[in-house]
Coordinates of C-alpha atoms and ligand atoms in Angstrom, one line a residue:
M1 CA 250.2 49.7 -162.4
H2 CA 251.3 46.8 -162.5
A3 CA 249.8 43.6 -164.3
A4 CA 246.1 42.1 -162.9
A5 CA 246.6 38.5 -161.4
S6 CA 242.5 38.7 -161.4
H7 CA 240.0 41.2 -162.7
E8 CA 236.8 41.9 -161.6
N9 CA 233.6 44.2 -162.7
L10 CA 231.6 46.2 -159.9
D11 CA 228.5 48.1 -159.7
V12 CA 230.4 49.4 -156.0
L13 CA 233.6 48.6 -154.5
V14 CA 233.5 48.9 -150.8
V15 CA 237.1 49.7 -149.5
G16 CA 237.5 48.5 -145.8
A17 CA 235.6 45.7 -143.4
G18 CA 234.9 47.8 -140.0
F19 CA 231.5 49.0 -138.9
S20 CA 230.7 51.2 -142.6
G21 CA 231.7 48.8 -145.2
L22 CA 229.8 46.3 -144.0
Y23 CA 227.1 48.2 -143.9
Q24 CA 227.3 48.8 -147.3
L25 CA 227.9 45.8 -148.2
H26 CA 224.9 44.6 -146.2
R27 CA 222.5 46.8 -147.8
L28 CA 223.6 47.2 -151.1
R29 CA 223.8 43.3 -150.9
Q30 CA 219.7 43.2 -150.5
L31 CA 219.1 46.2 -153.1
G32 CA 220.4 43.9 -155.7
F33 CA 223.8 46.0 -156.1
K34 CA 227.1 43.9 -157.3
V35 CA 229.3 45.0 -154.5
K36 CA 232.6 43.5 -152.9
I37 CA 234.3 44.6 -149.8
Y38 CA 238.2 45.4 -150.5
E39 CA 240.0 44.5 -147.3
A40 CA 243.4 45.1 -146.1
A41 CA 243.8 42.6 -143.0
P42 CA 243.1 38.9 -143.0
A43 CA 239.7 39.4 -141.4
L44 CA 236.6 41.8 -141.2
G45 CA 236.5 44.4 -137.6
G46 CA 238.7 47.4 -139.0
V47 CA 240.5 48.9 -136.3
W48 CA 239.2 46.0 -134.2
Y49 CA 241.7 44.0 -135.8
W50 CA 245.0 46.6 -135.9
N51 CA 244.3 47.5 -132.6
C52 CA 244.9 44.3 -130.7
Y53 CA 247.2 45.7 -127.9
P54 CA 246.9 44.5 -124.5
G55 CA 243.9 46.8 -122.8
A56 CA 242.7 48.0 -126.1
R57 CA 239.0 48.5 -125.9
C58 CA 236.4 50.8 -126.9
D59 CA 234.7 53.6 -125.1
T60 CA 231.1 53.2 -126.0
Y61 CA 229.2 51.3 -123.9
G62 CA 228.4 48.0 -125.3
P63 CA 224.7 48.6 -126.3
L64 CA 225.7 51.1 -128.9
Y65 CA 228.8 49.8 -130.0
Q66 CA 227.1 47.1 -132.0
F67 CA 224.8 47.2 -135.5
S68 CA 221.1 48.6 -134.8
M69 CA 219.6 45.6 -136.9
E70 CA 217.4 43.6 -134.0
E71 CA 218.5 40.1 -136.2
L72 CA 222.1 41.2 -134.9
W73 CA 221.4 41.9 -131.4
Q74 CA 218.7 39.8 -129.9
D75 CA 221.3 37.1 -129.4
W76 CA 224.4 38.9 -128.8
D77 CA 225.4 40.3 -125.4
F78 CA 229.1 41.7 -124.7
D79 CA 230.7 40.8 -120.8
E80 CA 231.2 43.6 -119.8
L81 CA 230.0 47.4 -120.1
Y82 CA 233.0 48.5 -122.5
P83 CA 233.8 45.7 -124.7
S84 CA 237.4 44.8 -125.0
W85 CA 239.0 44.1 -128.3
E86 CA 239.0 40.4 -128.3
K87 CA 234.8 40.7 -127.8
I88 CA 234.2 43.2 -130.4
R89 CA 236.3 40.4 -132.7
E90 CA 234.2 37.7 -131.6
Y91 CA 230.8 40.1 -132.7
F92 CA 232.0 40.8 -136.2
Q93 CA 232.3 37.1 -136.0
H94 CA 228.6 36.8 -134.9
V95 CA 227.8 39.5 -137.7
D96 CA 229.7 37.4 -139.8
R97 CA 227.8 34.3 -139.6
K98 CA 224.2 35.7 -139.3
L99 CA 224.5 37.9 -142.1
G100 CA 227.2 35.7 -144.7
L101 CA 229.4 38.7 -145.5
S102 CA 232.8 36.5 -145.9
P103 CA 231.8 35.1 -149.5
D104 CA 232.0 39.0 -150.4
I105 CA 235.0 40.0 -148.7
R106 CA 238.3 39.5 -150.4
Y107 CA 240.4 39.4 -147.5
N108 CA 244.4 40.9 -147.5
T109 CA 243.9 42.9 -150.4
R110 CA 244.8 46.7 -150.0
V111 CA 244.1 49.0 -152.1
S112 CA 247.1 50.6 -154.1
A113 CA 245.6 53.0 -156.5
A114 CA 242.1 54.0 -158.2
H115 CA 242.1 56.3 -161.4
F116 CA 239.1 57.2 -162.6
D117 CA 238.1 56.3 -166.4
E118 CA 235.9 59.2 -167.5
A119 CA 235.4 57.4 -170.6
A120 CA 233.9 54.5 -169.2
C121 CA 233.1 56.2 -165.9
R122 CA 234.4 53.9 -163.9
W123 CA 236.8 53.6 -161.3
Q124 CA 240.0 51.0 -161.9
V125 CA 240.9 49.9 -159.5
E126 CA 244.4 48.0 -158.2
T127 CA 245.8 46.6 -154.6
E128 CA 249.3 45.6 -154.0
S129 CA 248.4 42.1 -154.5
G130 CA 247.7 42.4 -158.2
H131 CA 244.1 42.1 -158.3
S132 CA 242.2 44.7 -160.1
A133 CA 238.5 45.7 -160.2
S134 CA 236.6 48.3 -162.5
A135 CA 233.0 49.9 -160.4
Q136 CA 231.1 51.8 -161.2
F137 CA 231.1 53.7 -157.7
L138 CA 233.9 53.7 -154.7
V139 CA 232.7 53.7 -151.5
L140 CA 235.5 54.4 -148.8
C141 CA 235.7 53.0 -145.9
T142 CA 238.6 53.1 -144.6
G143 CA 237.9 54.8 -141.1
I144 CA 239.4 57.5 -139.0
G145 CA 242.5 55.4 -137.6
S146 CA 243.4 53.5 -140.1
K147 CA 246.7 54.8 -141.1
P148 CA 248.8 54.8 -137.5
H149 CA 251.2 57.5 -137.0
R150 CA 255.2 57.1 -136.1
P151 CA 256.9 60.3 -135.6
A152 CA 260.2 61.4 -136.2
L153 CA 262.1 60.4 -133.7
A154 CA 266.1 60.7 -133.4
G155 CA 267.8 57.2 -133.2
L156 CA 265.1 55.0 -133.2
D157 CA 266.9 52.7 -135.6
D158 CA 270.0 52.9 -132.8
F159 CA 267.0 50.8 -130.4
A160 CA 268.5 47.3 -129.1
G161 CA 264.9 46.9 -127.6
R162 CA 261.8 46.2 -129.5
C163 CA 259.7 49.3 -130.6
Y164 CA 255.7 48.7 -131.4
H165 CA 252.9 50.9 -132.7
T166 CA 249.4 50.4 -131.0
G167 CA 247.4 50.8 -133.8
H168 CA 250.0 47.9 -135.9
W169 CA 250.3 45.7 -132.8
P170 CA 252.0 42.1 -133.2
Q171 CA 248.7 39.8 -133.8
A172 CA 250.7 37.2 -131.5
G173 CA 250.8 39.5 -128.9
V174 CA 253.8 41.1 -126.9
E175 CA 255.2 40.0 -123.4
L176 CA 254.8 42.9 -121.1
A177 CA 255.2 41.0 -117.9
G178 CA 258.7 41.6 -115.6
Q179 CA 259.7 43.9 -119.0
R180 CA 261.0 47.7 -118.7
I181 CA 258.5 49.2 -120.5
G182 CA 258.2 53.1 -121.9
V183 CA 255.0 54.2 -123.3
L184 CA 255.0 57.6 -125.6
G185 CA 251.8 59.0 -125.9
T186 CA 248.9 59.2 -123.5
G187 CA 245.7 59.9 -125.9
A188 CA 242.8 57.4 -125.4
T189 CA 245.3 54.6 -126.3
G190 CA 248.1 55.2 -124.1
V191 CA 245.8 55.0 -121.5
Q192 CA 244.9 51.7 -122.2
V193 CA 248.3 50.2 -122.4
I194 CA 249.4 52.3 -119.2
Q195 CA 246.8 51.0 -117.2
E196 CA 247.6 47.5 -118.6
A197 CA 250.9 47.7 -118.5
G198 CA 251.7 49.4 -114.8
P199 CA 250.7 46.7 -112.7
I200 CA 252.8 43.9 -114.8
A201 CA 255.8 45.9 -115.8
A202 CA 259.3 45.4 -114.1
H203 CA 259.4 48.9 -114.6
L204 CA 257.4 51.7 -116.8
T205 CA 258.5 54.9 -118.1
V206 CA 255.1 57.3 -119.2
F207 CA 256.0 59.7 -121.7
Q208 CA 253.2 62.6 -121.5
R209 CA 253.1 65.9 -123.1
T210 CA 249.6 66.5 -123.2
P211 CA 247.7 65.2 -120.5
N212 CA 244.5 63.2 -120.9
M213 CA 241.6 64.6 -119.7
A214 CA 240.3 61.2 -118.8
L215 CA 237.0 60.2 -117.1
P216 CA 236.0 57.3 -114.9
M217 CA 234.9 54.5 -117.1
R218 CA 233.0 52.9 -114.6
Q219 CA 233.4 49.7 -116.4
R220 CA 231.8 46.3 -114.6
S221 CA 231.2 43.0 -116.0
L222 CA 227.8 41.9 -116.8
D223 CA 226.2 38.7 -115.3
D224 CA 222.5 37.3 -117.2
D225 CA 220.3 40.0 -115.3
A226 CA 222.6 43.1 -116.6
K227 CA 222.7 41.6 -120.2
R228 CA 218.6 41.1 -119.9
A229 CA 218.1 45.1 -118.5
L230 CA 220.6 46.5 -121.1
K231 CA 218.3 44.8 -124.0
V232 CA 215.2 46.7 -122.7
N233 CA 214.4 49.1 -125.3
M234 CA 216.8 48.5 -127.8
A235 CA 214.6 50.1 -130.3
E236 CA 214.2 53.4 -128.5
K237 CA 218.1 53.9 -127.6
Y238 CA 219.1 53.2 -131.9
A239 CA 216.2 56.2 -132.5
K240 CA 218.2 58.3 -130.5
R241 CA 221.3 58.0 -131.9
A242 CA 219.5 60.5 -135.0
L243 CA 218.6 62.6 -132.6
T244 CA 221.2 63.3 -130.6
R245 CA 224.3 65.2 -131.4
A246 CA 227.1 62.6 -130.7
G247 CA 225.2 59.9 -131.6
Y248 CA 224.3 58.1 -129.0
D249 CA 221.5 57.8 -126.7
F250 CA 221.6 60.8 -124.1
D251 CA 222.8 64.7 -125.7
Y252 CA 224.6 67.7 -124.0
L253 CA 222.4 69.0 -121.4
D254 CA 220.7 72.3 -123.7
Y255 CA 218.5 69.3 -125.3
A256 CA 217.5 68.4 -121.8
G257 CA 216.6 72.4 -121.8
E258 CA 219.4 73.0 -119.1
S259 CA 221.8 75.9 -119.4
A260 CA 224.8 76.7 -116.8
A261 CA 223.6 80.0 -117.1
G262 CA 221.3 80.7 -114.0
L263 CA 222.8 77.9 -112.0
S264 CA 224.9 78.6 -108.7
A265 CA 228.6 76.9 -108.8
A266 CA 227.4 75.3 -106.0
Q267 CA 224.1 73.8 -108.0
I268 CA 226.9 72.5 -110.8
R269 CA 229.2 70.7 -109.0
Q270 CA 226.2 69.2 -107.5
M271 CA 225.3 67.9 -111.1
Y272 CA 228.7 67.3 -111.9
E273 CA 229.4 65.1 -109.0
A274 CA 226.2 62.8 -110.1
Y275 CA 227.6 62.6 -113.4
W276 CA 231.1 61.3 -112.2
Q277 CA 229.6 59.1 -110.1
E278 CA 228.0 57.7 -113.3
G279 CA 231.2 57.9 -115.6
G280 CA 231.6 57.4 -119.4
F281 CA 231.0 59.6 -121.7
I282 CA 228.4 61.4 -119.4
P283 CA 230.7 64.4 -117.8
W284 CA 231.8 65.5 -121.5
L285 CA 229.0 64.7 -123.7
G286 CA 226.7 64.9 -121.3
N287 CA 227.9 68.8 -119.9
F288 CA 226.5 71.9 -120.4
A289 CA 227.2 72.4 -124.8
E290 CA 228.6 75.7 -123.1
I291 CA 231.6 74.5 -122.5
Y292 CA 232.6 74.3 -126.0
T293 CA 231.6 78.2 -126.3
D294 CA 231.8 79.8 -122.6
E295 CA 235.0 80.2 -121.4
K296 CA 233.8 80.3 -117.6
V297 CA 231.5 77.1 -118.1
N298 CA 234.4 75.4 -119.5
R299 CA 236.9 76.4 -116.5
M300 CA 234.1 75.2 -114.0
A301 CA 233.7 71.5 -115.7
Y302 CA 237.9 71.0 -115.8
D303 CA 238.5 72.4 -112.2
F304 CA 236.1 69.8 -111.0
W305 CA 237.7 67.0 -113.4
R306 CA 241.1 68.0 -112.0
D307 CA 240.1 68.0 -108.6
K308 CA 238.2 64.6 -108.6
V309 CA 241.4 63.6 -110.4
R310 CA 244.2 64.6 -108.0
Q311 CA 242.6 63.1 -104.5
R312 CA 243.8 59.3 -106.5
I313 CA 247.4 60.9 -106.9
N314 CA 249.6 60.9 -103.9
D315 CA 252.7 62.4 -105.5
P316 CA 251.9 66.4 -105.7
A317 CA 254.5 66.7 -108.9
M318 CA 252.8 63.4 -110.8
A319 CA 249.7 65.2 -109.9
E320 CA 250.6 68.5 -111.2
T321 CA 251.8 66.9 -114.7
L322 CA 248.5 64.7 -114.8
A323 CA 246.2 67.1 -113.7
P324 CA 248.0 70.7 -114.2
T325 CA 246.2 73.9 -111.8
E326 CA 245.7 75.3 -114.8
P327 CA 244.0 74.0 -117.6
P328 CA 246.5 72.9 -120.8
H329 CA 243.7 73.5 -123.1
P330 CA 239.9 74.0 -122.4
Y331 CA 237.8 70.7 -121.3
G332 CA 236.4 68.4 -124.0
V333 CA 237.9 70.1 -127.0
K334 CA 240.4 66.9 -127.5
R335 CA 239.3 62.9 -127.3
I336 CA 238.7 62.5 -123.7
S337 CA 239.4 58.8 -123.0
L338 CA 238.0 56.6 -120.2
E339 CA 240.0 55.6 -117.9
Q340 CA 240.0 52.4 -115.2
R341 CA 242.4 52.6 -113.0
Y342 CA 245.1 55.1 -114.8
Y343 CA 245.7 57.4 -112.0
E344 CA 246.1 54.6 -109.8
V345 CA 249.1 53.2 -112.0
F346 CA 251.5 57.0 -111.2
N347 CA 251.3 55.7 -107.5
Q348 CA 253.3 52.8 -108.2
P349 CA 256.7 52.5 -107.6
N350 CA 257.9 51.0 -110.5
V351 CA 256.4 53.7 -113.2
T352 CA 258.3 57.0 -113.8
L353 CA 256.1 60.2 -115.3
V354 CA 258.0 62.0 -117.5
D355 CA 256.8 65.4 -118.5
L356 CA 257.8 66.5 -122.0
R357 CA 257.0 70.1 -121.7
A358 CA 259.6 70.2 -118.9
T359 CA 262.0 67.4 -120.6
P360 CA 262.1 66.8 -124.3
I361 CA 262.8 63.7 -125.9
T362 CA 266.7 64.3 -127.1
R363 CA 267.0 61.1 -128.8
V364 CA 266.0 57.0 -128.4
V365 CA 269.5 56.0 -127.7
R366 CA 270.9 51.9 -127.7
D367 CA 269.4 51.3 -124.4
G368 CA 266.2 53.2 -124.3
V369 CA 265.4 56.8 -124.7
L370 CA 267.6 60.3 -123.7
T371 CA 265.8 63.5 -122.9
S372 CA 267.1 66.9 -122.6
D373 CA 267.8 66.7 -118.8
G374 CA 270.5 64.1 -119.7
R375 CA 268.9 60.9 -118.2
V376 CA 269.0 57.7 -120.3
H377 CA 265.4 56.0 -119.2
A378 CA 266.3 52.5 -119.5
L379 CA 263.6 49.7 -121.8
D380 CA 263.1 46.6 -123.5
I381 CA 260.0 48.0 -125.3
L382 CA 259.0 51.3 -126.7
V383 CA 255.3 51.3 -127.3
L384 CA 254.3 54.2 -129.7
A385 CA 250.7 55.6 -128.2
T386 CA 251.0 58.4 -131.0
G387 CA 247.8 58.0 -132.5
F388 CA 247.0 58.0 -136.9
D389 CA 247.0 60.3 -139.4
M390 CA 243.5 60.9 -138.1
V391 CA 240.6 60.7 -140.3
T392 CA 242.0 61.4 -144.1
G393 CA 245.2 58.8 -143.7
G394 CA 243.5 56.1 -144.9
L395 CA 242.0 57.7 -148.0
T396 CA 245.7 59.4 -148.9
A397 CA 247.1 56.9 -148.3
M398 CA 245.9 55.3 -152.2
D399 CA 246.8 56.4 -155.4
I400 CA 243.1 57.8 -156.0
Q401 CA 243.8 60.2 -159.2
G402 CA 240.1 61.9 -160.8
P403 CA 240.0 62.3 -164.0
S404 CA 241.9 65.5 -164.6
G405 CA 244.9 63.4 -163.0
V406 CA 245.1 64.9 -160.1
S407 CA 245.2 62.6 -157.0
L408 CA 243.4 63.2 -153.7
R409 CA 246.5 63.3 -151.6
D410 CA 247.5 66.4 -153.3
Q411 CA 244.2 67.8 -153.5
W412 CA 244.2 67.8 -149.7
K413 CA 247.7 69.0 -149.4
K414 CA 246.4 72.3 -148.7
G415 CA 242.9 71.8 -147.0
V416 CA 240.1 68.8 -146.8
N417 CA 237.6 69.1 -148.7
A418 CA 234.2 67.0 -148.6
Y419 CA 230.4 68.3 -149.6
M420 CA 228.5 66.6 -146.8
G421 CA 231.2 64.6 -146.0
T422 CA 230.5 62.7 -148.6
M423 CA 232.1 63.3 -152.3
T424 CA 235.2 66.3 -153.0
H425 CA 235.2 67.9 -156.1
G426 CA 237.1 66.6 -158.6
F427 CA 236.4 62.8 -158.0
P428 CA 233.1 61.6 -159.6
N429 CA 231.5 59.1 -158.3
L430 CA 234.0 58.4 -154.9
L431 CA 231.7 58.5 -152.1
Y432 CA 233.4 58.6 -148.1
V433 CA 231.1 57.0 -145.3
Y434 CA 232.3 58.1 -141.7
G435 CA 235.1 60.1 -143.3
P436 CA 236.3 63.9 -143.6
L437 CA 233.8 66.7 -143.0
A438 CA 230.9 64.1 -141.4
P439 CA 229.6 63.5 -137.8
A440 CA 232.8 60.9 -138.0
G441 CA 235.2 61.6 -134.8
L442 CA 232.7 63.3 -133.2
S443 CA 230.2 60.4 -133.0
N444 CA 230.0 57.2 -132.4
G445 CA 231.5 55.2 -134.7
P446 CA 228.3 52.3 -135.6
S447 CA 225.8 55.4 -135.5
S448 CA 227.8 57.0 -138.4
S449 CA 228.3 54.3 -140.0
E450 CA 224.5 53.3 -139.8
L451 CA 222.8 57.0 -140.4
Q452 CA 225.3 58.5 -142.9
G453 CA 225.6 55.3 -144.6
D454 CA 221.6 55.4 -145.0
E455 CA 222.6 58.1 -146.9
V456 CA 224.6 57.2 -149.0
V457 CA 222.8 54.3 -149.7
A458 CA 219.8 56.5 -150.3
L459 CA 221.7 57.9 -152.6
L460 CA 223.1 55.7 -155.2
Q461 CA 219.6 54.1 -155.3
H462 CA 218.6 57.7 -156.7
L463 CA 221.0 57.3 -159.1
R464 CA 220.2 53.5 -160.3
E465 CA 216.5 54.8 -160.1
Q466 CA 216.9 57.9 -162.4
G467 CA 219.3 56.3 -164.4
L468 CA 222.1 58.4 -163.9
R469 CA 226.0 57.1 -164.0
R470 CA 228.2 59.7 -162.9
I471 CA 227.9 62.3 -159.8
E472 CA 230.7 64.9 -158.8
S473 CA 229.7 67.4 -155.7
S474 CA 230.4 71.0 -157.6
A475 CA 233.4 73.2 -156.4
E476 CA 231.2 76.1 -154.6
A477 CA 229.0 73.2 -153.0
D478 CA 232.4 71.8 -151.1
A479 CA 233.7 74.9 -150.4
A480 CA 230.1 75.9 -148.2
W481 CA 230.6 72.8 -146.7
R482 CA 233.7 73.5 -145.7
K483 CA 232.8 77.3 -144.6
R484 CA 230.0 76.0 -142.6
I485 CA 232.1 73.9 -140.4
D486 CA 235.1 76.6 -140.5
D487 CA 232.7 78.6 -139.3
F488 CA 231.1 76.8 -136.5
A489 CA 234.3 75.9 -135.6
A490 CA 235.1 79.4 -135.0
G491 CA 232.4 80.2 -132.7
T492 CA 233.9 77.0 -130.2
L493 CA 237.3 76.6 -128.1
F494 CA 238.0 73.7 -130.5
G495 CA 240.9 75.8 -131.7
R496 CA 242.4 76.0 -128.5
A497 CA 243.9 73.0 -128.4
E498 CA 246.0 70.9 -130.7
S499 CA 244.0 67.7 -131.1
W500 CA 243.2 65.4 -134.2
Y501 CA 240.1 66.9 -134.4
M502 CA 241.8 70.0 -135.5
A503 CA 243.9 67.9 -137.5
N504 CA 246.9 69.4 -135.6
N505 CA 248.1 66.1 -134.8
I506 CA 250.4 65.1 -137.6
P507 CA 253.5 67.7 -138.4
G508 CA 252.7 69.6 -141.9
K509 CA 249.1 68.6 -141.7
A510 CA 246.6 71.7 -143.0
P511 CA 244.8 72.5 -139.7
Q512 CA 241.1 72.2 -140.0
M513 CA 238.0 71.0 -137.9
I514 CA 237.9 67.9 -139.8
N515 CA 234.6 66.5 -138.3
Y516 CA 231.4 68.1 -139.2
P517 CA 230.5 69.7 -135.7
L518 CA 227.2 70.6 -135.8
G519 CA 226.2 67.8 -134.4
M520 CA 223.9 64.6 -135.6
P521 CA 220.2 66.3 -136.2
D522 CA 221.6 69.2 -137.8
Y523 CA 223.8 66.8 -140.2
L524 CA 220.7 64.5 -141.4
E525 CA 218.7 68.2 -141.6
Q526 CA 221.3 68.7 -144.4
W527 CA 220.8 66.0 -145.8
R528 CA 216.8 66.1 -145.7
V529 CA 217.2 69.9 -147.2
L530 CA 219.4 68.1 -149.8
K531 CA 216.7 65.8 -150.6
A532 CA 214.1 68.0 -150.9
A533 CA 216.1 70.1 -154.2
D534 CA 216.6 66.6 -155.4
Y535 CA 220.3 66.5 -154.6
A536 CA 221.4 70.1 -155.8
G537 CA 224.6 70.6 -154.6
F538 CA 225.7 67.2 -157.2
R539 CA 225.4 67.1 -160.4
F540 CA 224.3 64.2 -162.8
N541 CA 224.6 63.2 -165.7
Ligands
LIG601 P1 245.8 60.4 -129.7 O1 244.9 60.5 -129.4 O2 246.3 61.5 -130.8 O3 247.5 60.1 -129.1 C1 248.2 60.7 -129.1 C2 249.2 60.5 -128.1 O4 250.5 60.5 -128.6 C3 248.8 61.9 -127.4 O5 249.1 61.9 -126.1 C4 250.7 62.9 -128.9 O6 250.5 64.2 -127.4 C5 251.1 61.7 -128.4 N1 252.2 62.2 -129.4 C6 252.4 62.2 -131.0 N2 253.2 62.4 -131.3 C7 254.5 62.6 -130.2 C8 255.4 63.1 -130.0 N3 256.1 63.0 -131.5 N4 256.0 63.2 -129.3 C9 255.6 63.0 -127.9 N5 254.0 62.7 -128.0 C10 253.5 62.6 -129.3 O7 246.1 58.7 -130.4 P2 245.5 57.6 -129.5 O8 245.6 55.8 -130.6 O9 245.8 57.2 -128.4 O10 243.7 57.7 -130.4 C11 243.9 58.0 -131.3 C12 241.4 57.9 -131.3 O11 241.5 56.4 -131.6 C13 241.0 58.2 -130.1 O12 241.1 59.6 -130.2 C14 239.9 57.1 -130.5 O13 239.0 58.5 -131.0 C15 240.1 55.8 -131.0 P3 250.0 65.4 -127.7 O14 248.7 64.8 -127.1 O15 249.5 65.7 -129.3 O16 250.7 66.1 -126.8

């Protein structure tokens, strides 16, 4: 660790100024904790600072993509049902103005290391800028998508054009109009860039490895009446987040007493038709919960999606690549994205679709990308929409060492443990919000930030009230939590896709279900049970 330019002592140091971190700061400050946020970016907003590529927007509808505090939502409106990154940034400015958060946020401050000093029972924290801190508790709110994944592409250094990762997009923007653009990756990000770039590019080449089972967003701009209508029953909507598995204001059909069993195929198709018209995540997170466990039900959902999508694609070969006759993996076990005009882009004469399963990339060359069929796809700009070292990447990017000297990075090489999705044995006084083995990536972000965030705040309050200085999860509790998740996942179809949900989107990462898949109500119930048992599972002193 290098010499510190300045130093401060804190009760709680929060890392990251996205939804989770800001919520921690606001709540803990109100309770009188001496708390600060360290944030690598020069502004608040978390992923919405870095993900400023053309078309970046959130796949959750606006009313639920914000904090639930009335003082914040009462005089805030998004201008579209699904807000753009620009508008979400404005929202964070609004939050900052209302809650006065920035004075307690140290921007441009990337935490590089945190070592636990057992004698002092405090975390000693170093940053890249040389500033350091000592904090009794370290609460990591680094989000699930803060470490971009750049695949090792042979020859990339030879490329004469420009190459950008969507998760680290130039803040000044990149002019895509009139350029020959290649997009590698068709996840949530790829879909958004592709539908933005297609209409304005001189030529767009899409490199697809796995088709995205994208659903219609049904985006609309909001006039005053629509904005007013969305504000009705906000309190009820927010209350519902704790009662639905993905933290939304709707849930899978079994919660509504519906099961696919006993319904005819025609009845199911009729239901699917209505959900399709509604759009958004309804045809996925509002589907039968059996899509995760029953192959037949899953296949019905896939076939419905495939047939709907294929109607929009003119070229039969492209249709087969984008929406194959046989599903590449079960429907919904890999993150589904929302699209606005994605499939129509492939009807444009200036768009080429490269199926990387048939013709993989051989290497990047000076003029573009060479595929195994010997073709060079000429490019001015190569966009890497290749995702992130999801959920854990932001945590393992820091050198975090517990009292034994073992780093979190090393401890997690063979698999991730995080009891209650919140603490790991060997790392006392270190807590995560919206991180591994929590609902996180399987839930709406702001919902998790508040609901798990409240539990973390309650835990810190409990420690203070009881005069306890040190908390650590036990190895047994870690193992039991992991087993609960693995056992549940083993009974589902999640393992049948390579995806960041199963931590196998990154070469070398140990595969496992990386989120808490039993749903938000079950997760919160585990906290209730734990609190009733005086937080047994954690060790205090
Ligand atoms: P995702 O969803 O992880 O998507 C990454 C995409 O990049 C996906 O299509 C991958 O194909 C593709 N990819 C990754 N590496 C390669 C290589 N080496 N070659 C070819 N294609 C590759 O990331 P996003 O940024 O879109 O979204 C991340 C999350 O952020 C999203 O789920 C939301 O929760 C917000 P694959 O599917 O692995 O075959």
